[in-house]
mmCIF file of C-alpha atoms in Angstrom:
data_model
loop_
_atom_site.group_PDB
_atom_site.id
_atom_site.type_symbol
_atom_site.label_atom_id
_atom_site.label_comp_id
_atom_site.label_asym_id
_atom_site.label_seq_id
_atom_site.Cartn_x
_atom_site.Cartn_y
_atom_site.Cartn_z
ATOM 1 C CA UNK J 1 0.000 0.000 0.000
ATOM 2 C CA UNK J 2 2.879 2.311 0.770
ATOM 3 C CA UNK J 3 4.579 1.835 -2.536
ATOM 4 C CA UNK J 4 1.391 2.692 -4.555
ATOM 5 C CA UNK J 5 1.711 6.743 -4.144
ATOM 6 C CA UNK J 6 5.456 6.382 -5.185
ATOM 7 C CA UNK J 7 4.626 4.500 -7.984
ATOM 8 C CA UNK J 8 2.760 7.598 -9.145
ATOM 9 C CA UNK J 9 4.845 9.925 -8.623
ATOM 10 C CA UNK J 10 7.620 8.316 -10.858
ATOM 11 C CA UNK J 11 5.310 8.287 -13.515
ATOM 12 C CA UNK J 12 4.080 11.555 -12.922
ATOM 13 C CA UNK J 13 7.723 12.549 -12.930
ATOM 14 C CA UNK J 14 8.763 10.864 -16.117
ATOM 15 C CA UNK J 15 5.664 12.486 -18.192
ATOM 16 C CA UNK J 16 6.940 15.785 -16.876
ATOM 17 C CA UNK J 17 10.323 14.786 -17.773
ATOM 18 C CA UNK J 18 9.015 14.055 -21.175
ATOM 19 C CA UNK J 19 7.599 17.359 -21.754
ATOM 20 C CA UNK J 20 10.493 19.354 -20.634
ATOM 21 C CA UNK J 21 8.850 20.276 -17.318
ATOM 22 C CA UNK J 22 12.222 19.162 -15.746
ATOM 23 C CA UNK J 23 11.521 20.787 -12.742
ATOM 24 C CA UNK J 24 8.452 19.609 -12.112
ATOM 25 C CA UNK J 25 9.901 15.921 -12.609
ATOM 26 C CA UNK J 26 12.163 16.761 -9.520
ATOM 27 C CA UNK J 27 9.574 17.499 -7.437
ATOM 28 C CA UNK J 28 7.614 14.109 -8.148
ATOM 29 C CA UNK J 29 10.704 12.228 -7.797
ATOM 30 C CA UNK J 30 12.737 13.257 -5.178
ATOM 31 C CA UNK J 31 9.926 12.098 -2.206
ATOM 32 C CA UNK J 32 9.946 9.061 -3.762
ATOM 33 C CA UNK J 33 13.559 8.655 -4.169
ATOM 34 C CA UNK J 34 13.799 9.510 -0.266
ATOM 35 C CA UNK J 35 11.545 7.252 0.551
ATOM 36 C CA UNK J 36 13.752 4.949 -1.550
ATOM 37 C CA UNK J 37 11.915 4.233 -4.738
ATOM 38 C CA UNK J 38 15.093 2.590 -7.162
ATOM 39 C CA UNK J 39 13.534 3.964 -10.397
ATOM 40 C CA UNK J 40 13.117 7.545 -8.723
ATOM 41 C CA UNK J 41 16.811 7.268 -7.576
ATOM 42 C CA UNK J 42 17.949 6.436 -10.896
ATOM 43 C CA UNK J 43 15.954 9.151 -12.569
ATOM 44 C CA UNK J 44 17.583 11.692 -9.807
ATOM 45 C CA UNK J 45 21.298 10.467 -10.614
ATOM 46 C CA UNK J 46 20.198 10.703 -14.408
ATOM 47 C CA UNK J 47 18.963 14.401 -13.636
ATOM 48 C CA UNK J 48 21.866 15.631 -11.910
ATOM 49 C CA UNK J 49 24.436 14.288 -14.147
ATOM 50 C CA UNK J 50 22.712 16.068 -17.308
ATOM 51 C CA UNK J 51 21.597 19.345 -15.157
ATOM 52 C CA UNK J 52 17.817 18.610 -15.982
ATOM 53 C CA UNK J 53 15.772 20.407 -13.440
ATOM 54 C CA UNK J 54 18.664 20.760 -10.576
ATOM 55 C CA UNK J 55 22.687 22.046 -11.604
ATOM 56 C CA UNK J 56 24.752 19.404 -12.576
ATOM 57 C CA UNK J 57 26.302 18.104 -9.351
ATOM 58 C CA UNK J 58 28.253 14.707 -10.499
ATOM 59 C CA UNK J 59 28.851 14.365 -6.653
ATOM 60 C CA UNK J 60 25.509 13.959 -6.134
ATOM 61 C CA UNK J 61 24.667 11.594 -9.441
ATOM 62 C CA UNK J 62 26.907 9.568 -8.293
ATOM 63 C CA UNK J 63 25.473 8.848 -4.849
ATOM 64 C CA UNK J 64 21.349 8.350 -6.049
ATOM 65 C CA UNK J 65 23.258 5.900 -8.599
ATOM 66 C CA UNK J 66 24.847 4.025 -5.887
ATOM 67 C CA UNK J 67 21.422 3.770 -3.677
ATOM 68 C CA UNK J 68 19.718 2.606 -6.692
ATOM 69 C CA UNK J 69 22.326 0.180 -7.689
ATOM 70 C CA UNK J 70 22.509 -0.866 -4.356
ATOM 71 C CA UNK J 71 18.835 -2.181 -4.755
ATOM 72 C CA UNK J 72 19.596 -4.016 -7.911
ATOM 73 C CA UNK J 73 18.398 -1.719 -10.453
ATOM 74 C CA UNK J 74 20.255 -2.999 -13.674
ATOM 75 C CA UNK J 75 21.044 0.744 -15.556
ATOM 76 C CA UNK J 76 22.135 1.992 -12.036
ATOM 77 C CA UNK J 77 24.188 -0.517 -11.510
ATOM 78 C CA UNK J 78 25.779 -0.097 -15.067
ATOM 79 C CA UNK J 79 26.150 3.576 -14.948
ATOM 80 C CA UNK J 80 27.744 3.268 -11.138
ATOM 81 C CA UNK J 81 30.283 1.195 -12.442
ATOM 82 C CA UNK J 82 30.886 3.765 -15.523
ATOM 83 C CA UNK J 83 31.121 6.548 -13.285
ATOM 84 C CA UNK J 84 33.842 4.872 -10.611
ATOM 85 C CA UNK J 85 35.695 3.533 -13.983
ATOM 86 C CA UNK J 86 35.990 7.242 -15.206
ATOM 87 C CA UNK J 87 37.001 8.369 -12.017
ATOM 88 C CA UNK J 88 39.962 5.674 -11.747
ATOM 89 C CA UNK J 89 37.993 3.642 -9.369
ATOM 90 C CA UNK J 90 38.806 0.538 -10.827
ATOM 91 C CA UNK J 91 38.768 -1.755 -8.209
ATOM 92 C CA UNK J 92 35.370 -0.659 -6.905
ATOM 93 C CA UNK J 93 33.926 -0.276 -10.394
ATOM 94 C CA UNK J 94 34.699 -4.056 -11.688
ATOM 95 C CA UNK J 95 32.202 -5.684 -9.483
ATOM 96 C CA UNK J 96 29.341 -3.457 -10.976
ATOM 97 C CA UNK J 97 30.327 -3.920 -14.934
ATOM 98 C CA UNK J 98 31.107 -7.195 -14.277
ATOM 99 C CA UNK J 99 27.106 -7.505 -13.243
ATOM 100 C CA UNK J 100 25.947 -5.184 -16.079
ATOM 101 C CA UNK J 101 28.467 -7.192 -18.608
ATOM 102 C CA UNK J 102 26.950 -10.248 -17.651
ATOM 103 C CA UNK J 103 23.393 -9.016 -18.724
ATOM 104 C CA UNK J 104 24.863 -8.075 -22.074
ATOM 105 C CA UNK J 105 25.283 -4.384 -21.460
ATOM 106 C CA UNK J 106 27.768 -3.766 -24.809
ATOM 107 C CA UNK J 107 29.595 -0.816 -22.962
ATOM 108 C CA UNK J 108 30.450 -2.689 -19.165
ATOM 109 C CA UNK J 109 31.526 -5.701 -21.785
ATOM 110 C CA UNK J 110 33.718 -3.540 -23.960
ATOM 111 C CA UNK J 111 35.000 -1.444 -20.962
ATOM 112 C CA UNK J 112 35.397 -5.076 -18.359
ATOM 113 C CA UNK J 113 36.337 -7.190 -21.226
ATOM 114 C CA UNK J 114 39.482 -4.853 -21.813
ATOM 115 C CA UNK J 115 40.098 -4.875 -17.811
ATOM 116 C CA UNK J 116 40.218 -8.822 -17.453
ATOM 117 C CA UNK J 117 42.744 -8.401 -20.970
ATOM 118 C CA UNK J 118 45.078 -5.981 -18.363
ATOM 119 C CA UNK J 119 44.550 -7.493 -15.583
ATOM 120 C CA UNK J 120 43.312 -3.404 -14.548
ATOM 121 C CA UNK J 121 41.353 -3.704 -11.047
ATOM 122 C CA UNK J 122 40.627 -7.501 -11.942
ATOM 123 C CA UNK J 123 42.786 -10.894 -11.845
ATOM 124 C CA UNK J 124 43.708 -11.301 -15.147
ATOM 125 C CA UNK J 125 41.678 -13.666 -17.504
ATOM 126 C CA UNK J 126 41.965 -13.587 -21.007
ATOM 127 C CA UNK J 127 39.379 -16.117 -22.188
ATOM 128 C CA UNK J 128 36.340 -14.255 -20.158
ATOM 129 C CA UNK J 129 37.884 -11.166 -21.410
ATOM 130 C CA UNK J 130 37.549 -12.319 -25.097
ATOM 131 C CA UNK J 131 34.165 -13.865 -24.715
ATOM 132 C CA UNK J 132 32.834 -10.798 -23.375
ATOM 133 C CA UNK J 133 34.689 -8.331 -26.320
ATOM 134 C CA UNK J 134 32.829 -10.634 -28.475
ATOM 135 C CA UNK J 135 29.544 -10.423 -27.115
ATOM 136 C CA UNK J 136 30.355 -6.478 -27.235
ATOM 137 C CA UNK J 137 31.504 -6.465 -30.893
ATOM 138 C CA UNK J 138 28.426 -8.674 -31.863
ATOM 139 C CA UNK J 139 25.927 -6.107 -30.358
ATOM 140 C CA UNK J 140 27.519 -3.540 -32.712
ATOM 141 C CA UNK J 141 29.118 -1.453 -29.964
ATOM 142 C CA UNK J 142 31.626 1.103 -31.501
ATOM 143 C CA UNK J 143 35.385 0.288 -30.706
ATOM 144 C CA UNK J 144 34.471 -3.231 -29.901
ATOM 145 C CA UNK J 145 35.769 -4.511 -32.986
ATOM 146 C CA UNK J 146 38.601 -2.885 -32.955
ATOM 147 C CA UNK J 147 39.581 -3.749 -29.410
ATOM 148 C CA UNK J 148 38.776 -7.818 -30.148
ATOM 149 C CA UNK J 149 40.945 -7.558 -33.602
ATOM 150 C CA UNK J 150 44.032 -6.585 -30.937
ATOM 151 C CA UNK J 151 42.901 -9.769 -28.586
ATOM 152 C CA UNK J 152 42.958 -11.507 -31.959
ATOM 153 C CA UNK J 153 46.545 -10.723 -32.740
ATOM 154 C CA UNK J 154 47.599 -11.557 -28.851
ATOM 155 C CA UNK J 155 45.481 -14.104 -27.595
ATOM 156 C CA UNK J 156 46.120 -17.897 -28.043
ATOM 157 C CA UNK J 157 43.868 -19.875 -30.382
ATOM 158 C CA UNK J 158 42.966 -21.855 -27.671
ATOM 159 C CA UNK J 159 42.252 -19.272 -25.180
ATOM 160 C CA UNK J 160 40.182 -17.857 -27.861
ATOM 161 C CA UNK J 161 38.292 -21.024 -28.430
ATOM 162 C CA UNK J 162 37.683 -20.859 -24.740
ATOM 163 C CA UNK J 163 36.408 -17.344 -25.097
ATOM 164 C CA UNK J 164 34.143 -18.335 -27.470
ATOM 165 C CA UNK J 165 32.456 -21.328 -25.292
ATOM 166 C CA UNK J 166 32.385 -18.560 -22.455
ATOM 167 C CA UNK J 167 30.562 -16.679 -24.806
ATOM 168 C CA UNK J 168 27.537 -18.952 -25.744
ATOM 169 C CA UNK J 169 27.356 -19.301 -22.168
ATOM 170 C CA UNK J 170 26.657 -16.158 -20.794
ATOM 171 C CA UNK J 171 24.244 -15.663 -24.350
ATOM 172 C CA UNK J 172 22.074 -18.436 -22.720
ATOM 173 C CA UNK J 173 22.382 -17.472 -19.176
ATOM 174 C CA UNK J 174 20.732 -13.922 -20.265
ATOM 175 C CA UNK J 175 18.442 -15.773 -22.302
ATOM 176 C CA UNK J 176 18.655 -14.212 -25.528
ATOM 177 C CA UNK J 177 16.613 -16.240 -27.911
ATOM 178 C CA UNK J 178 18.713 -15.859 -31.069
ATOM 179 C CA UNK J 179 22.910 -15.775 -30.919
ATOM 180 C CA UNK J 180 24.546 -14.035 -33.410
ATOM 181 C CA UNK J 181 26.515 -16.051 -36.074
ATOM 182 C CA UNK J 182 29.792 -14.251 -34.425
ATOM 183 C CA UNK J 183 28.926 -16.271 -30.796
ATOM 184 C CA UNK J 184 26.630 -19.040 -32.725
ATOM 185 C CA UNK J 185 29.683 -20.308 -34.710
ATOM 186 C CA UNK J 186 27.673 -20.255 -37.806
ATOM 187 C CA UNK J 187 28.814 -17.411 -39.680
ATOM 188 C CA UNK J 188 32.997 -17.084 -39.689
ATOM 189 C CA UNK J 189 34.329 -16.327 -36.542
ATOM 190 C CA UNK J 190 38.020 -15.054 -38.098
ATOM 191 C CA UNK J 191 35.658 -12.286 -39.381
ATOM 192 C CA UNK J 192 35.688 -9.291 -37.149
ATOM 193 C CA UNK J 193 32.477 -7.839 -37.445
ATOM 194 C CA UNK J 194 32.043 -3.896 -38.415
ATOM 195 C CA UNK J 195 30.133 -1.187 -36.198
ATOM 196 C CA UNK J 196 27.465 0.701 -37.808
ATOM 197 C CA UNK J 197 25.850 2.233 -34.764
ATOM 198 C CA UNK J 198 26.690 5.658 -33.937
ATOM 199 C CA UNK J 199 28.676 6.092 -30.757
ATOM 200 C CA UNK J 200 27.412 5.094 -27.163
ATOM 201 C CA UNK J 201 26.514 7.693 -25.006
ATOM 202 C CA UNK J 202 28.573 7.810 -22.001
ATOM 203 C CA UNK J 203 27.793 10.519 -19.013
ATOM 204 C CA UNK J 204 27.805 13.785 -21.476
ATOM 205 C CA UNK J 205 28.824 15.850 -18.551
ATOM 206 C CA UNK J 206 32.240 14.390 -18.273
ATOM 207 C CA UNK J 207 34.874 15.283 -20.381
ATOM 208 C CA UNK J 208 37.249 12.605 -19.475
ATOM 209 C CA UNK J 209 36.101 9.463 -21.278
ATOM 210 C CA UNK J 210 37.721 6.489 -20.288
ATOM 211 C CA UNK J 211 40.641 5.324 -22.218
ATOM 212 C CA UNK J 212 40.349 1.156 -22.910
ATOM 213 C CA UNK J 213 44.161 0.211 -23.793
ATOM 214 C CA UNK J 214 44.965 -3.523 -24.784
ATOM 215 C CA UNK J 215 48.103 -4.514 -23.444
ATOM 216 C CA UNK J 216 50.701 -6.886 -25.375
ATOM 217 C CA UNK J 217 51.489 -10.387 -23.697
ATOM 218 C CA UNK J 218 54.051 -10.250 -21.170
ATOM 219 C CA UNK J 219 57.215 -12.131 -21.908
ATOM 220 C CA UNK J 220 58.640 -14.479 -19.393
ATOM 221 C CA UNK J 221 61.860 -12.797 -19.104
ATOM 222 C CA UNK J 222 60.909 -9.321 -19.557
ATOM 223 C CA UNK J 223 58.843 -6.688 -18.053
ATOM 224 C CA UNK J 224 55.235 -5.497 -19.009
ATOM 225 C CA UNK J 225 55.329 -3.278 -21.334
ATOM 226 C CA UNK J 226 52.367 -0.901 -22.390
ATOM 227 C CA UNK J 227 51.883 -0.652 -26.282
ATOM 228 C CA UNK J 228 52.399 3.261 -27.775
ATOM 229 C CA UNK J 229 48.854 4.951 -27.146
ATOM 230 C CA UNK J 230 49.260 5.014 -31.391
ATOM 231 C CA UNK J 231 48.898 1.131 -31.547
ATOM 232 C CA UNK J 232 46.763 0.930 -28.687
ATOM 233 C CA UNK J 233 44.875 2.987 -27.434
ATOM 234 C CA UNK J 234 41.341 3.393 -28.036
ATOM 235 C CA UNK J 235 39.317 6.641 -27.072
ATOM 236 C CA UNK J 236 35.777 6.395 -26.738
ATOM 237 C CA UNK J 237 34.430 8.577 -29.478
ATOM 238 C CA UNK J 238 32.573 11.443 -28.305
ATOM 239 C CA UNK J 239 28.844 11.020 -27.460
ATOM 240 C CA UNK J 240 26.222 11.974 -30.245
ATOM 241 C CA UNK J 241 23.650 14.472 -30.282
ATOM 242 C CA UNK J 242 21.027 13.735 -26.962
ATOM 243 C CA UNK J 243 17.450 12.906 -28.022
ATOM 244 C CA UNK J 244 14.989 15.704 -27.906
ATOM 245 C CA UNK J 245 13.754 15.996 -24.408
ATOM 246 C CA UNK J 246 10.576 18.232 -25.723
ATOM 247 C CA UNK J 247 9.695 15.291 -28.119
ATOM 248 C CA UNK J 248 6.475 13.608 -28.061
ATOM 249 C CA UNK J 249 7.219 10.226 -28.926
ATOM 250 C CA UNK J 250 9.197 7.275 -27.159
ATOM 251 C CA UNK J 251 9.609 3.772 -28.157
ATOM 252 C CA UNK J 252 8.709 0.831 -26.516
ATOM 253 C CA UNK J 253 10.154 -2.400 -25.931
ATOM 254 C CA UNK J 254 7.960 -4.375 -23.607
ATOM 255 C CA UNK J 255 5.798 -4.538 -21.079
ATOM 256 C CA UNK J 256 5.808 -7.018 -17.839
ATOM 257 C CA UNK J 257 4.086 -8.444 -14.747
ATOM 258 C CA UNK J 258 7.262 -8.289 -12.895
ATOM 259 C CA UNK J 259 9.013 -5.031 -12.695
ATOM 260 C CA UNK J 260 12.690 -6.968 -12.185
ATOM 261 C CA UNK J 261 11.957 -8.446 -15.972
ATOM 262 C CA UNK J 262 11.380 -4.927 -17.198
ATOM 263 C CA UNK J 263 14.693 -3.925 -15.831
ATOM 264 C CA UNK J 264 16.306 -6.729 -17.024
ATOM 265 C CA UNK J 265 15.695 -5.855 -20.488
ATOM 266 C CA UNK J 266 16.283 -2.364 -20.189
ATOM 267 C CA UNK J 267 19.575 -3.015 -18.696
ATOM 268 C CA UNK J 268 20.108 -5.548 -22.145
ATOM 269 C CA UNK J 269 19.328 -3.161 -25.286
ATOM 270 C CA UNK J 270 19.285 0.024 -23.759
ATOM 271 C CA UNK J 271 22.579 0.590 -24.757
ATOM 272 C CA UNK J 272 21.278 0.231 -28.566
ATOM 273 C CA UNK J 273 19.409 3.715 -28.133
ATOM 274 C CA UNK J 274 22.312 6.141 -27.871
ATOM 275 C CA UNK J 275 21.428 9.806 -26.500
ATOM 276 C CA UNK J 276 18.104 8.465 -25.240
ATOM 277 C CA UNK J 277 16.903 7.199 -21.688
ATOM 278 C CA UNK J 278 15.252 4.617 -20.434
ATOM 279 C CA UNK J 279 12.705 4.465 -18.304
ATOM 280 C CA UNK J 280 9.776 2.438 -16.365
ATOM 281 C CA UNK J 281 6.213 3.507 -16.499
ATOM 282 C CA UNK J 282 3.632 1.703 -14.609
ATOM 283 C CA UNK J 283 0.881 0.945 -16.655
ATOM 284 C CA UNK J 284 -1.645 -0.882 -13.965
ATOM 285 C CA UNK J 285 -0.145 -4.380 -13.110
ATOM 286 C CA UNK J 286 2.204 -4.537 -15.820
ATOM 287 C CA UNK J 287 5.920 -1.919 -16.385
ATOM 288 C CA UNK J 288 6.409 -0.319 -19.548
ATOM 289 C CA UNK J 289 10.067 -0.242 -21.015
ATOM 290 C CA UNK J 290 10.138 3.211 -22.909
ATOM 291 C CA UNK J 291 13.111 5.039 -24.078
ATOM 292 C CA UNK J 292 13.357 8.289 -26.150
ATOM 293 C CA UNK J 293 11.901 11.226 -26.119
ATOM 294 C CA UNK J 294 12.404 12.033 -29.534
ATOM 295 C CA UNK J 295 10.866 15.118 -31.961
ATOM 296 C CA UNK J 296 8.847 12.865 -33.793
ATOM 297 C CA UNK J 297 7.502 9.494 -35.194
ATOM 298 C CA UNK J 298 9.979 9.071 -38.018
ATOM 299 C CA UNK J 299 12.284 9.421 -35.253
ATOM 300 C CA UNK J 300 11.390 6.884 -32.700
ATOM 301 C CA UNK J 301 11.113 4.732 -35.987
ATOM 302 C CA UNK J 302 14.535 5.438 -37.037
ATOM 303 C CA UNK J 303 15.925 4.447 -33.449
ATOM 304 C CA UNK J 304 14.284 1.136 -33.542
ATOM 305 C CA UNK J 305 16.361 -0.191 -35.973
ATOM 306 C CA UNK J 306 16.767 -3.756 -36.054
ATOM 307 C CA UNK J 307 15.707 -4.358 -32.178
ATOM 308 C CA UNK J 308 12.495 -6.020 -31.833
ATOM 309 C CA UNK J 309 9.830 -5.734 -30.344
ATOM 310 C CA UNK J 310 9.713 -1.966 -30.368
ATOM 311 C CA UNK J 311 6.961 -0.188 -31.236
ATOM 312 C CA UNK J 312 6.544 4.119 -31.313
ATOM 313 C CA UNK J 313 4.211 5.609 -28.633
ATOM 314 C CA UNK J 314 2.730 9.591 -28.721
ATOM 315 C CA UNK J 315 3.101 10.262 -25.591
#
């Protein structure tokens, strides 16, 4: 009975949000957040780190991320570990990418796949850290490719083949219904597969992006040694334009008895809508999975793409 009002508000929040009343969003969520609503938490971190409604206070992002993440709320937990990664927090951010790789989030698997290859804030492993650059790679994230063409060149076949079983695991332990051929081993796995999504966004307040660098194998009578930032290193590109927050339209992806499967899902493809955010409406008994706004139908269309289901909504 308690949760019921806070319920409301979030929604209330989010359709404010949606309209550019960002202020107004605030005020419905930050009661609820208080009284420790995850969704109103996450929407408060998301709020603070963009300066929608309140200044941007990263500070402050930060810490409704962590209360939100500590509740299990799969995009907090993802953009916790983003944040602690970009602030050199390595070892505290592994534990949370590792959880948002393991759903298939393609950024925590680029980002913790490279870690594992470096052994950076994590034991090193280089078969989980192939099997999770190719889950990345497969889900079209850009620099993924790149990054598992280096693991190519340095990796064992056999480790590789390993990283590859690893792989089809973790694809069936999210329960993806369909593997691509690059995980499947139907198509050709020598073939590195190319990105044609526009860049991820990241946290567009930040100017410091992290920097994923793929280290060479260490040679048993030699030092590590880091590979020139020219071979190397590879910058996440700038974040693109953000979706229209005035827009009227959103997309969405599912709808579900159980709140935990809506998250689940969002935490799985809502990486595939850069610039936009996701978020959970109640719709009586059942969560919505929405993401967008955008300015218009052809819009939402466009940012479907391939995923499906995903249908436009006028909001």
């Amino acid at each position: 009975m308690v949760a019921v009002p806070a319920l409301a508000d979030v929604k209330q929040g989010v359709d404010a949000y949606g309209r550019g009343e960002y202020r107004k969003a605030i005020e419905e969520w930050r009661p609820a957040a208080n009284a420790g609503d995850a969704d109103a938490q996450f929407n408060m971190g998301q709020a603070y780190t963009l300066g929608r409604g309140v200044p941007v206070d990263l500070p402050m992002a930060t810490s409704w991320f962590r209360k939100a993440a500590l509740q299990g709320h799969f995009e907090a937990e993802t953009k916790y570990g983003l944040v602690l990664f970009d602030q050199g927090k390595h070892n505290e951010a592994a534990p949370w990418l590792e959880k948002a790789a393991k759903r298939g989030e393609p950024r925590a698997e680029l980002i913790f796949g490279t870690m594992l290859f470096n052994g950076d804030g994590v034991e090193k492993d280089w078969p989980r850290a192939y099997a999770f650059l190719v889950r990345s790679a497969a889900a079209g994230m850009p620099n993924a490719s790149e990054v598992q063409a280096k693991m190519d060149t340095m990796i064992p076949t056999d480790q590789r083949q390993r990283g590859l079983e690893l792989a089809r695991q973790y694809e069936a332990e999210a329960q993806r219904p369909q593997l691509p051929p690059e995980i499947s081993g139907q198509g050709n796995v020598a073939t590195i597969r190319g990105t044609d999504l526009p860049p991820s966004s990241y946290d567009p307040s930040v100017e410091r992006k992290p920097e994923i660098i793929a280290m060479r194998p260490e040679r048993p009578a030699a030092k590590p040694r880091a590979v020139p930032p020219s071979e190397a290193a590879v910058r996440t590109p700038a974040p693109p334009p953000a979706a229209s927050g005035r827009g009227g339209w959103r997309v969405q992806l599912g709808a579900f008895g159980d709140p935990g499967n809506a998250r689940k899902l969002g935490g799985q493809i809502g990486g595939r809508f850069p610039g936009a955010s996701v978020t959970y409406v109640k719709a009586g008994a059942l969560t919505r999975v929405m993401v967008g706004p955008y300015g218009s139908r052809a819009a939402a269309v466009a940012a479907c793409g391939s995923v499906k289901p995903c249908v436009p909504v006028s909001e």
